Coordinates of C-alpha atoms in Angstrom, one line a residue:
X240 CA 0.0 0.0 0.0
X241 CA 1.4 3.4 -0.9
X242 CA 1.8 6.5 1.3
X243 CA -1.2 8.0 -0.5
X244 CA -4.6 7.6 1.1
X245 CA -5.6 3.9 0.8
X246 CA -8.6 2.9 -1.2
X247 CA -11.2 1.3 1.1
X248 CA -13.9 -1.4 0.8
X249 CA -16.5 -1.6 3.5
X250 CA -19.0 -4.5 4.2
X251 CA -21.9 -4.1 6.6
X252 CA -24.0 -1.0 6.2
X253 CA -26.0 -1.1 9.5
X254 CA -26.5 1.2 12.5
X255 CA -22.7 1.6 12.9
X256 CA -21.5 1.0 9.4
X257 CA -23.5 3.7 7.8
X258 CA -22.2 6.6 9.8
X259 CA -18.7 5.2 9.7
X260 CA -18.8 5.2 5.9
X261 CA -20.2 8.7 5.8
X262 CA -17.1 9.8 7.8
X263 CA -14.7 8.0 5.5
X264 CA -16.3 9.7 2.4
X265 CA -16.2 13.1 4.1
X266 CA -12.5 12.6 4.8
X267 CA -11.9 12.0 1.1
X268 CA -11.3 8.3 1.0
X269 CA -12.2 6.4 -2.1
X270 CA -14.8 3.9 -0.8
X271 CA -16.5 0.9 -2.3
X272 CA -19.4 -0.6 -0.2
X273 CA -21.3 -3.9 0.0
X274 CA -24.2 -5.1 2.0
X275 CA -26.4 -8.2 1.8
X276 CA -29.4 -5.9 1.4
X277 CA -28.0 -3.6 -1.3
X278 CA -30.7 -0.9 -0.9
X279 CA -29.0 0.1 2.4
X280 CA -26.0 1.3 0.3
X281 CA -28.1 3.7 -1.8
X282 CA -27.4 6.7 0.6
X283 CA -23.7 6.1 0.4
X284 CA -23.7 5.6 -3.4
X285 CA -25.5 9.0 -3.7
X286 CA -22.7 10.5 -1.5
X287 CA -20.0 9.2 -3.8
X288 CA -19.3 5.6 -2.9
X289 CA -19.2 2.7 -5.4
X290 CA -21.3 -0.4 -5.0
X291 CA -19.7 -3.8 -5.2
X292 CA -21.7 -6.8 -6.3
X293 CA -20.0 -9.2 -3.8
X294 CA -17.5 -9.2 -0.9
X295 CA -14.9 -10.6 -3.3
X296 CA -15.5 -7.5 -5.5
X297 CA -14.6 -5.2 -2.6
X298 CA -11.0 -6.4 -3.0
X299 CA -10.8 -5.5 -6.7
X300 CA -9.8 -1.9 -6.1
X301 CA -9.3 -1.7 -2.3
X302 CA -6.1 -1.6 -0.4
X303 CA -8.1 -2.2 2.8
X304 CA -11.3 -4.1 3.3
X305 CA -13.3 -3.2 6.5
X306 CA -16.0 -5.3 8.0
X307 CA -18.8 -4.2 10.4
X308 CA -21.0 -7.2 10.8
X309 CA -23.3 -8.8 13.3
X310 CA -21.4 -11.8 14.7
X311 CA -18.8 -14.5 14.1
X312 CA -20.9 -16.6 11.8
X313 CA -21.7 -13.6 9.5
X314 CA -18.0 -12.6 9.3
X315 CA -17.0 -16.2 8.5
X316 CA -19.6 -16.3 5.7
X317 CA -18.6 -12.9 4.2
X318 CA -14.9 -13.8 4.3
X319 CA -14.9 -17.4 3.3
X320 CA -18.1 -18.3 1.4
X321 CA -18.4 -18.3 -2.4
X322 CA -17.7 -14.8 -3.6
X323 CA -16.4 -14.0 -0.2
X324 CA -13.4 -11.7 0.6
X325 CA -11.0 -14.6 0.4
X326 CA -12.0 -15.2 -3.2
X327 CA -10.8 -11.7 -4.3
X328 CA -8.0 -10.9 -1.8
X329 CA -4.4 -10.6 -2.7
X330 CA -1.1 -10.5 -0.7
X331 CA -0.5 -7.1 0.7
X332 CA -4.1 -6.2 1.2
X333 CA -5.4 -5.8 4.8
X334 CA -8.7 -6.8 6.4
X335 CA -9.8 -4.6 9.3
X336 CA -12.7 -6.2 11.2
X337 CA -14.6 -3.7 13.3
X338 CA -17.2 -6.3 14.4
X339 CA -17.4 -7.8 17.9
X340 CA -16.5 -11.5 17.6
X341 CA -15.2 -14.5 19.6
X342 CA -11.4 -14.0 20.0
X343 CA -10.6 -17.7 19.3
X344 CA -12.6 -17.6 16.0
X345 CA -10.9 -14.4 15.0
X346 CA -7.4 -16.0 15.4
X347 CA -8.5 -19.0 13.4
X348 CA -10.0 -17.0 10.6
X349 CA -7.0 -14.7 10.5
X350 CA -4.7 -17.6 10.1
X351 CA -6.9 -19.2 7.5
X352 CA -7.1 -16.0 5.4
X353 CA -3.3 -15.4 5.5
X354 CA -2.6 -19.0 4.5
X355 CA -5.2 -18.9 1.6
X356 CA -4.3 -15.6 0.0
X357 CA -1.8 -13.7 2.1
X358 CA -4.2 -11.0 3.3
X359 CA -3.4 -9.8 6.8
X360 CA -6.1 -9.3 9.5
X361 CA -6.6 -6.7 12.2
X362 CA -9.4 -7.1 14.7
X363 CA -10.5 -3.6 15.6
X364 CA -13.8 -3.6 17.5
X365 CA -15.2 -0.3 18.5
X366 CA -17.1 1.2 21.5
X367 CA -19.2 4.4 21.6
X368 CA -22.4 3.5 19.9
X369 CA -24.1 5.2 16.9
X370 CA -23.4 8.7 18.5
X371 CA -19.7 7.9 18.6
X372 CA -19.8 6.6 15.0
X373 CA -21.5 9.8 13.8
X374 CA -19.1 12.1 15.7
X375 CA -15.9 10.1 15.1
X376 CA -15.3 9.7 18.8
X377 CA -15.3 5.9 19.0
X378 CA -12.8 4.0 21.1
X379 CA -11.0 1.4 18.9
X380 CA -9.1 -1.5 20.4
X381 CA -6.9 -3.3 18.0
X382 CA -5.3 -6.8 17.7
X383 CA -2.8 -7.7 15.1
X384 CA 0.7 -6.7 13.9
X385 CA 1.9 -3.2 14.8
X386 CA 3.1 -2.6 11.3
X387 CA -0.4 -3.4 9.9
X388 CA -2.0 -1.0 12.3
X389 CA 0.4 1.7 11.3
X390 CA -0.8 1.4 7.7
X391 CA -4.4 2.2 8.7
X392 CA -4.1 4.3 11.9
X393 CA -5.1 7.4 10.0
X394 CA -8.1 5.7 8.6
X395 CA -9.2 4.5 12.1
X396 CA -8.6 8.0 13.6
X397 CA -11.2 9.2 11.1
X398 CA -13.7 7.0 12.9
X399 CA -12.4 7.2 16.5
X400 CA -10.8 9.5 19.0
X401 CA -8.5 6.8 20.4
X402 CA -6.9 3.8 18.8
X403 CA -5.1 1.4 21.1
X404 CA -2.9 -1.5 20.1
X405 CA -3.8 -4.3 22.5
X406 CA -1.5 -7.1 21.2
X407 CA -1.7 -9.8 18.6
X408 CA -4.7 -10.9 16.6
X409 CA -7.6 -11.5 18.9
X410 CA -6.5 -9.1 21.6
X411 CA -8.8 -6.4 20.3
X412 CA -11.7 -8.9 20.7
X413 CA -10.7 -9.8 24.2
X414 CA -10.7 -6.1 25.1
X415 CA -14.1 -5.6 23.5
X416 CA -15.5 -8.5 25.6
X417 CA -14.2 -6.7 28.7
X418 CA -15.8 -3.5 27.5
X419 CA -19.1 -5.2 27.0
X420 CA -19.0 -6.8 30.4
X421 CA -18.8 -3.4 32.0
X422 CA -21.4 -1.8 29.6
X423 CA -24.0 -4.5 30.0
X424 CA -23.7 -4.9 33.7
X425 CA -23.9 -1.1 34.0
X426 CA -27.0 -1.0 31.8
X427 CA -28.8 -3.6 34.0
X428 CA -28.0 -1.9 37.3
X429 CA -29.1 1.4 35.9
X430 CA -32.4 -0.2 35.0
X431 CA -32.7 -1.6 38.5
X432 CA -31.9 1.8 40.0
X433 CA -34.5 3.7 37.8
X434 CA -37.2 1.1 38.7
X435 CA -36.4 1.3 42.4
X436 CA -36.5 5.1 42.3
X437 CA -39.9 5.0 40.6
X438 CA -41.3 2.5 43.1
X439 CA -40.0 4.7 45.9
X440 CA -41.8 7.8 44.7
X441 CA -38.6 9.6 43.4
X442 CA -38.6 11.4 40.1
X443 CA -36.4 9.0 38.2
X444 CA -35.9 11.5 35.4
X445 CA -33.6 13.4 37.8
X446 CA -31.3 10.5 38.6
X447 CA -28.7 11.2 35.9
X448 CA -28.6 14.9 36.7
X449 CA -28.3 14.2 40.5
X450 CA -25.5 11.7 40.1
X451 CA -23.5 13.6 37.4
X452 CA -19.9 14.1 38.4
X453 CA -20.1 11.5 41.3
X454 CA -18.6 8.1 41.4
X455 CA -21.7 6.5 40.0
X456 CA -21.6 8.7 36.9
X457 CA -20.9 7.3 33.5
X458 CA -21.9 7.8 29.8
X459 CA -24.3 4.8 30.0
X460 CA -26.0 6.5 33.0
X461 CA -26.3 9.8 31.3
X462 CA -27.7 8.2 28.1
X463 CA -29.9 5.3 29.5
X464 CA -31.3 6.7 32.8
X465 CA -33.3 9.5 31.1
X466 CA -34.5 7.2 28.3
X467 CA -35.6 4.6 30.9
X468 CA -37.3 7.1 33.1
X469 CA -39.2 8.5 30.1
X470 CA -39.8 5.1 28.5
X471 CA -38.2 6.5 25.4
X472 CA -37.1 3.4 23.4
X473 CA -36.8 4.8 19.9
X474 CA -35.1 5.4 17.7
X475 CA -33.1 2.3 18.4
X476 CA -29.4 3.2 18.8
X477 CA -28.2 -0.3 19.6
X478 CA -29.8 -3.7 20.3
X479 CA -30.4 -6.0 23.2
X480 CA -29.3 -8.9 21.0
X481 CA -25.9 -7.3 20.5
X482 CA -25.3 -7.1 24.2
X483 CA -26.5 -10.6 24.8
X484 CA -24.2 -11.9 22.0
X485 CA -21.2 -10.1 23.6
X486 CA -22.0 -11.3 27.1
X487 CA -22.2 -14.9 25.8
X488 CA -18.7 -14.3 24.2
X489 CA -17.4 -13.0 27.5
X490 CA -18.7 -15.9 29.5
X491 CA -17.3 -18.4 26.9
X492 CA -13.9 -16.7 27.0
X493 CA -13.9 -16.7 30.8
X494 CA -14.5 -20.5 30.8
X495 CA -11.8 -21.1 28.3
X496 CA -9.3 -19.0 30.4
X497 CA -10.5 -20.4 33.8
X498 CA -11.5 -16.9 35.0
X499 CA -14.4 -16.3 37.3
X500 CA -17.1 -14.0 35.9
X501 CA -20.2 -14.5 38.1
X502 CA -21.6 -11.0 37.6
X503 CA -21.3 -11.3 33.8
X504 CA -22.9 -14.7 33.9
X505 CA -25.9 -13.3 35.8
X506 CA -26.1 -10.4 33.4
X507 CA -26.2 -12.8 30.5
X508 CA -29.1 -14.7 32.1
X509 CA -31.1 -11.5 32.7
X510 CA -30.3 -10.2 29.2
X511 CA -31.5 -13.5 27.7
X512 CA -34.7 -13.3 29.8
X513 CA -35.4 -9.8 28.5
X514 CA -34.6 -10.8 24.9
X515 CA -36.9 -13.8 25.3
X516 CA -39.8 -11.5 26.1
X517 CA -39.6 -10.0 22.6
X518 CA -36.9 -7.4 23.1
X519 CA -34.0 -8.7 21.1
X520 CA -34.3 -6.1 18.4
X521 CA -35.1 -3.3 20.9
X522 CA -32.8 -0.7 22.5
X523 CA -31.3 -1.7 25.9
X524 CA -33.2 1.2 27.4
X525 CA -36.1 -1.3 27.5
X526 CA -34.2 -3.2 30.2
X527 CA -36.1 -1.1 32.8
X528 CA -39.3 -3.0 31.9
X529 CA -37.6 -6.2 33.2
X530 CA -37.7 -4.6 36.7
X531 CA -40.9 -2.6 36.4
X532 CA -42.9 -5.8 35.9
X533 CA -41.5 -7.5 39.0
X534 CA -43.7 -7.5 42.1

């Protein structure tokens, strides 16, 4: 890849991928996009992106192929299925996976991709939600070779305010699992607190304001507590199913490493209960309903 701005391919135009791509276009990157539902790319094509007919085609004119997909199974399919990235990749190209996946599967796929076509892999999951994707303030935690990260650090800094190299391939995904443990457990206890305040006759809409600046303050508190107090569940900014998937990843990882994560295990059970009540596609602000309905 030359010292000029790299050409980019991007697969996965969802809640996070769409604003990321807009930022890349605004920064002047040449961008080709692909999504299973092609109509979701129309907005980006209108803004100057090119549309690829397959993941393999993303590699045709791209130095770097970026993924922002739902889970491990989807990434595996997009990379290795017929007309997947591996079918079009060449040595010297770089795959940057912004998705949140299982660390072990990430290492296995990275090794398989390198052996098959010589394409290197960075796992670079992000934190900050759709607001962070829109503002370019995401936290990005990266696993892979330092030299590969150096090639795309400027690209990632278009998307985030902080890019941290955590170690070899898979280290970014381990760090994201730790991030999601904290986020999900925080979201659940915020829901408990809002429901308790309501049952106690306290105006729960003031909780975030009252606790701002104290030890209990956090970005999730300032975002979720007002939404929970007002039962404001749309527009959906992230999904319960995403938190559940990441909690399951964290619990699996903890078992593999022999590490105790009882709080995360309980959080996964509560998240699964809430999702099973029809909330998998809903915003995590709906978690307050899990505690409002309890006697």
